[in-house]
Amino acid sequence: GQNIDQPTEMTATEGAIVQINCTYQTSGFNGLFWYQQHAGEAPTFLSYNVLDGLEEKGRFSSFLSRSKGYSYLLLKELQMKDSASYLCACKREAGSYQLTFGKGTKLSVIP
Amino acid sequence: DAGITQSPRYKITETGRQVTLMCHQTWSHSYMFWYRQDLGHGLRLIYYSAAADITDKGEVPDGYVVSRSKTENFPLTLESATRSQTSVYFCASSDLEWEQFFGPGTRLTVL
């Protein structure tokens, strides 16, 4: 099976940096995803890591350590519009399109 | 308009009734997915389809039926709705292993 853990809620200040952690224990692993979901809306893709290391995309970066079963999403220069839930998801094997999602981290950005 | 749509967006039904949720995508993506999202559980995969006439069970398939006679449509049927099926249902489609595009969701209430 797959077990994915991430904090339930976080609060951060506008303009600051926040790191959202995700740990996973899976019977197979071939990639970790981050999705953003604003309240009442559909999830949207943010990033995908399959190899160890940091992937940077504008204000957002995602890190993966396969040996530690650990990932984080780093959000810089926080804006009010970044208030949303951030979903961590794992893909079990190459060629598979199935994702298993964590419960999500609700991020509140305050002035 | 191109994209992925779901209908209805909101549905209230009664226990024991049959309900069908529709999903339509215009990208000709091979893969389509149905998820449900509940507080405390995150997104859970119900069924997915790799192509027309090919479907497979996900994590929580009991009580649901799917079909895919055309590439662009992937309806989800609750044959006899139960209160535990009250949820937000998201359809998604993909042609890449690392990105799924989600529809706007259907909020279903079973009384």
Tab-separated table of C-alpha atoms in Angstrom:
chain	number	residue	atom	x	y	z
A	1	GLY	CA	0.000	0.000	0.000
A	2	GLN	CA	0.868	3.658	0.076
A	3	ASN	CA	0.938	6.040	3.018
A	4	ILE	CA	1.439	9.741	2.376
A	5	ASP	CA	1.699	12.255	5.213
A	6	GLN	CA	1.637	16.036	5.118
A	7	PRO	CA	0.658	18.648	7.695
A	8	THR	CA	-3.027	19.470	7.827
A	9	GLU	CA	-2.706	23.246	8.050
A	10	MET	CA	-0.039	25.952	7.904
A	11	THR	CA	-0.074	29.724	8.200
A	12	ALA	CA	2.512	32.090	6.759
A	13	THR	CA	2.933	35.801	6.212
A	14	GLU	CA	2.704	37.592	2.884
A	15	GLY	CA	6.171	38.034	1.367
A	16	ALA	CA	7.697	35.227	3.433
A	17	ILE	CA	8.911	31.744	2.480
A	18	VAL	CA	7.060	28.588	3.468
A	19	GLN	CA	8.031	24.936	3.165
A	20	ILE	CA	5.364	22.237	3.004
A	21	ASN	CA	6.674	18.761	3.762
A	22	CYS	CA	5.470	15.418	2.500
A	23	THR	CA	6.667	11.994	3.581
A	24	TYR	CA	5.666	8.794	1.881
A	25	GLN	CA	5.894	5.067	2.418
A	26	THR	CA	4.976	3.132	-0.686
A	27	SER	CA	5.261	-0.397	-2.041
A	28	GLY	CA	6.539	1.118	-5.281
A	29	PHE	CA	7.603	4.624	-6.249
A	30	ASN	CA	8.155	6.366	-9.563
A	31	GLY	CA	7.539	10.005	-8.955
A	32	LEU	CA	6.104	12.631	-6.646
A	33	PHE	CA	3.664	15.356	-7.621
A	34	TRP	CA	2.431	18.565	-6.107
A	35	TYR	CA	-0.946	20.030	-6.962
A	36	GLN	CA	-2.539	23.301	-5.836
A	37	GLN	CA	-6.236	23.481	-5.052
A	38	HIS	CA	-8.052	26.714	-4.235
A	39	ALA	CA	-11.194	26.350	-2.149
A	40	GLY	CA	-14.114	25.152	-4.255
A	41	GLU	CA	-11.971	24.634	-7.336
A	42	ALA	CA	-10.220	21.804	-9.158
A	43	PRO	CA	-6.629	20.792	-8.392
A	44	THR	CA	-4.015	22.152	-10.780
A	45	PHE	CA	-0.587	20.660	-11.457
A	46	LEU	CA	2.440	22.388	-9.913
A	47	SER	CA	5.417	20.059	-10.161
A	48	TYR	CA	6.724	16.554	-10.720
A	49	ASN	CA	9.923	15.029	-9.299
A	50	VAL	CA	11.177	11.589	-10.216
A	51	LEU	CA	14.893	12.054	-9.450
A	52	ASP	CA	16.488	13.331	-6.258
A	53	GLY	CA	17.057	17.036	-6.104
A	54	LEU	CA	15.436	20.401	-6.436
A	55	GLU	CA	13.215	21.528	-9.305
A	56	GLU	CA	12.608	25.262	-9.511
A	57	LYS	CA	9.730	26.886	-11.313
A	58	GLY	CA	9.397	30.572	-10.626
A	59	ARG	CA	8.404	31.224	-7.018
A	60	PHE	CA	7.759	27.520	-6.451
A	61	SER	CA	10.378	24.800	-5.958
A	62	SER	CA	9.978	21.122	-5.195
A	63	PHE	CA	12.540	18.799	-3.658
A	64	LEU	CA	12.716	15.022	-3.549
A	65	SER	CA	14.821	12.558	-1.581
A	66	ARG	CA	13.942	9.013	-2.630
A	67	SER	CA	16.164	7.410	-0.008
A	68	LYS	CA	14.376	9.285	2.762
A	69	GLY	CA	10.879	9.052	1.296
A	70	TYR	CA	10.617	12.813	1.608
A	71	SER	CA	9.616	15.786	-0.477
A	72	TYR	CA	8.908	19.430	0.127
A	73	LEU	CA	7.290	22.261	-1.749
A	74	LEU	CA	8.905	25.659	-1.207
A	75	LEU	CA	6.916	28.794	-1.890
A	76	LYS	CA	8.836	32.088	-1.972
A	77	GLU	CA	7.604	35.667	-1.846
A	78	LEU	CA	4.227	34.529	-0.663
A	79	GLN	CA	1.182	36.268	-2.067
A	80	MET	CA	-2.368	36.265	-0.751
A	81	LYS	CA	-3.428	34.267	-3.816
A	82	ASP	CA	-1.179	31.415	-2.635
A	83	SER	CA	-3.751	30.645	0.069
A	84	ALA	CA	-4.905	27.197	-1.028
A	85	SER	CA	-4.524	23.508	-0.282
A	86	TYR	CA	-1.376	21.815	-1.536
A	87	LEU	CA	-1.690	18.147	-2.410
A	88	CYS	CA	1.219	15.719	-2.454
A	89	ALA	CA	0.771	12.614	-4.632
A	90	CYS	CA	2.852	9.576	-5.538
A	91	LYS	CA	3.019	7.459	-8.671
A	92	ARG	CA	3.733	3.825	-8.003
A	93	GLU	CA	5.526	2.684	-11.125
A	94	ALA	CA	6.822	3.781	-14.497
A	95	GLY	CA	4.168	3.614	-17.176
A	96	SER	CA	1.405	3.893	-14.598
A	97	TYR	CA	-0.935	6.866	-14.681
A	98	GLN	CA	-2.408	6.177	-11.245
A	99	LEU	CA	-1.728	8.671	-8.485
A	100	THR	CA	-2.229	8.268	-4.737
A	101	PHE	CA	-2.851	11.574	-2.988
A	102	GLY	CA	-2.108	12.723	0.520
A	103	LYS	CA	-4.830	14.534	2.461
A	104	GLY	CA	-3.479	17.949	1.560
A	105	THR	CA	-2.055	20.912	3.472
A	106	LYS	CA	-4.234	23.990	3.788
A	107	LEU	CA	-2.020	27.074	3.597
A	108	SER	CA	-3.322	30.400	4.836
A	109	VAL	CA	-1.339	33.491	3.863
A	110	ILE	CA	-1.921	36.430	6.200
A	111	PRO	CA	-1.012	40.106	5.676
B	1	ASP	CA	-14.497	25.548	-25.585
B	2	ALA	CA	-11.643	23.086	-25.264
B	3	GLY	CA	-11.045	21.441	-21.918
B	4	ILE	CA	-12.684	19.096	-19.486
B	5	THR	CA	-16.220	19.597	-18.272
B	6	GLN	CA	-18.446	17.870	-15.753
B	7	SER	CA	-22.197	17.837	-15.389
B	8	PRO	CA	-24.142	18.426	-13.347
B	9	ARG	CA	-22.105	20.717	-11.113
B	10	TYR	CA	-24.460	20.169	-8.192
B	11	LYS	CA	-26.814	17.266	-7.537
B	12	ILE	CA	-29.079	16.323	-4.669
B	13	THR	CA	-30.587	12.861	-4.710
B	14	GLU	CA	-32.107	10.345	-2.365
B	15	THR	CA	-30.808	7.076	-1.003
B	16	GLY	CA	-31.399	4.211	-3.416
B	17	ARG	CA	-31.667	6.293	-6.585
B	18	GLN	CA	-29.429	5.858	-9.587
B	19	VAL	CA	-27.264	8.846	-10.431
B	20	THR	CA	-24.950	9.402	-13.396
B	21	LEU	CA	-22.203	11.997	-13.381
B	22	MET	CA	-20.901	13.045	-16.766
B	23	CYS	CA	-17.372	13.927	-17.818
B	24	HIS	CA	-16.350	15.205	-21.242
B	25	GLN	CA	-12.913	16.213	-22.521
B	26	THR	CA	-11.982	17.761	-25.844
B	27	TRP	CA	-8.242	17.020	-25.857
B	28	SER	CA	-8.563	13.381	-27.022
B	29	HIS	CA	-6.547	12.323	-23.984
B	30	SER	CA	-6.175	8.566	-23.655
B	31	TYR	CA	-6.500	8.391	-19.896
B	32	MET	CA	-9.465	9.483	-17.833
B	33	PHE	CA	-10.022	9.218	-14.088
B	34	TRP	CA	-12.735	9.582	-11.484
B	35	TYR	CA	-11.848	10.732	-7.963
B	36	ARG	CA	-13.869	11.559	-4.922
B	37	GLN	CA	-12.735	14.133	-2.382
B	38	ASP	CA	-13.873	14.017	1.217
B	39	LEU	CA	-12.753	15.957	4.239
B	40	GLY	CA	-10.130	13.958	6.064
B	41	HIS	CA	-9.438	11.648	3.137
B	42	GLY	CA	-8.129	13.744	0.322
B	43	LEU	CA	-8.565	12.670	-3.281
B	44	ARG	CA	-9.224	8.967	-3.772
B	45	LEU	CA	-9.287	7.203	-7.128
B	46	ILE	CA	-12.551	5.420	-7.936
B	47	TYR	CA	-12.014	4.179	-11.503
B	48	TYR	CA	-9.797	4.995	-14.409
B	49	SER	CA	-9.682	4.270	-18.108
B	50	ALA	CA	-6.660	3.890	-20.382
B	51	ALA	CA	-8.672	4.114	-23.618
B	52	ALA	CA	-12.158	3.571	-24.983
B	53	ASP	CA	-13.593	0.262	-23.719
B	54	ILE	CA	-10.734	-0.192	-21.213
B	55	THR	CA	-11.513	0.555	-17.572
B	56	ASP	CA	-10.037	-0.520	-14.255
B	57	LYS	CA	-10.741	-0.167	-10.565
B	58	GLY	CA	-9.010	2.324	-8.349
B	59	GLU	CA	-8.844	2.539	-4.574
B	60	VAL	CA	-12.587	2.871	-3.785
B	61	PRO	CA	-14.677	1.336	-6.622
B	62	ASP	CA	-17.487	-0.290	-4.616
B	63	GLY	CA	-20.929	1.098	-5.449
B	64	TYR	CA	-19.802	2.727	-8.702
B	65	VAL	CA	-19.946	1.710	-12.360
B	66	VAL	CA	-18.141	3.313	-15.297
B	67	SER	CA	-18.147	2.951	-19.043
B	68	ARG	CA	-16.164	4.490	-21.856
B	69	SER	CA	-17.629	3.902	-25.284
B	70	LYS	CA	-16.040	7.088	-26.706
B	71	THR	CA	-12.622	8.558	-25.965
B	72	GLU	CA	-14.066	11.920	-24.929
B	73	ASN	CA	-16.687	10.722	-22.431
B	74	PHE	CA	-16.332	8.895	-19.127
B	75	PRO	CA	-19.600	8.710	-17.177
B	76	LEU	CA	-19.705	7.541	-13.560
B	77	THR	CA	-22.880	5.854	-12.306
B	78	LEU	CA	-23.961	5.289	-8.744
B	79	GLU	CA	-26.408	2.427	-9.195
B	80	SER	CA	-28.057	2.797	-5.788
B	81	ALA	CA	-26.833	5.920	-4.031
B	82	THR	CA	-25.969	5.802	-0.326
B	83	ARG	CA	-25.327	8.634	2.121
B	84	SER	CA	-21.670	7.635	2.309
B	85	GLN	CA	-21.378	8.605	-1.374
B	86	THR	CA	-22.040	12.241	-0.551
B	87	SER	CA	-18.850	13.858	-1.794
B	88	VAL	CA	-17.228	16.091	-4.382
B	89	TYR	CA	-16.420	14.118	-7.516
B	90	PHE	CA	-13.612	15.150	-9.847
B	91	CYS	CA	-12.974	13.831	-13.300
B	92	ALA	CA	-9.484	14.154	-14.783
B	93	SER	CA	-7.781	13.356	-18.063
B	94	SER	CA	-4.186	12.877	-19.113
B	95	ASP	CA	-1.887	11.984	-21.958
B	96	LEU	CA	1.261	12.320	-19.873
B	97	GLU	CA	2.369	10.303	-16.861
B	98	TRP	CA	3.206	13.429	-14.932
B	99	GLU	CA	0.194	15.687	-15.378
B	100	GLN	CA	-3.527	15.244	-14.962
B	101	PHE	CA	-6.067	17.921	-15.850
B	102	PHE	CA	-9.048	18.083	-13.544
B	103	GLY	CA	-12.596	19.085	-14.294
B	104	PRO	CA	-14.447	21.607	-12.106
B	105	GLY	CA	-16.076	18.909	-9.957
B	106	THR	CA	-19.593	17.756	-9.119
B	107	ARG	CA	-20.883	18.254	-5.604
B	108	LEU	CA	-23.218	15.341	-4.845
B	109	THR	CA	-25.463	15.162	-1.802
B	110	VAL	CA	-27.333	11.950	-1.015
B	111	LEU	CA	-30.193	12.417	1.450
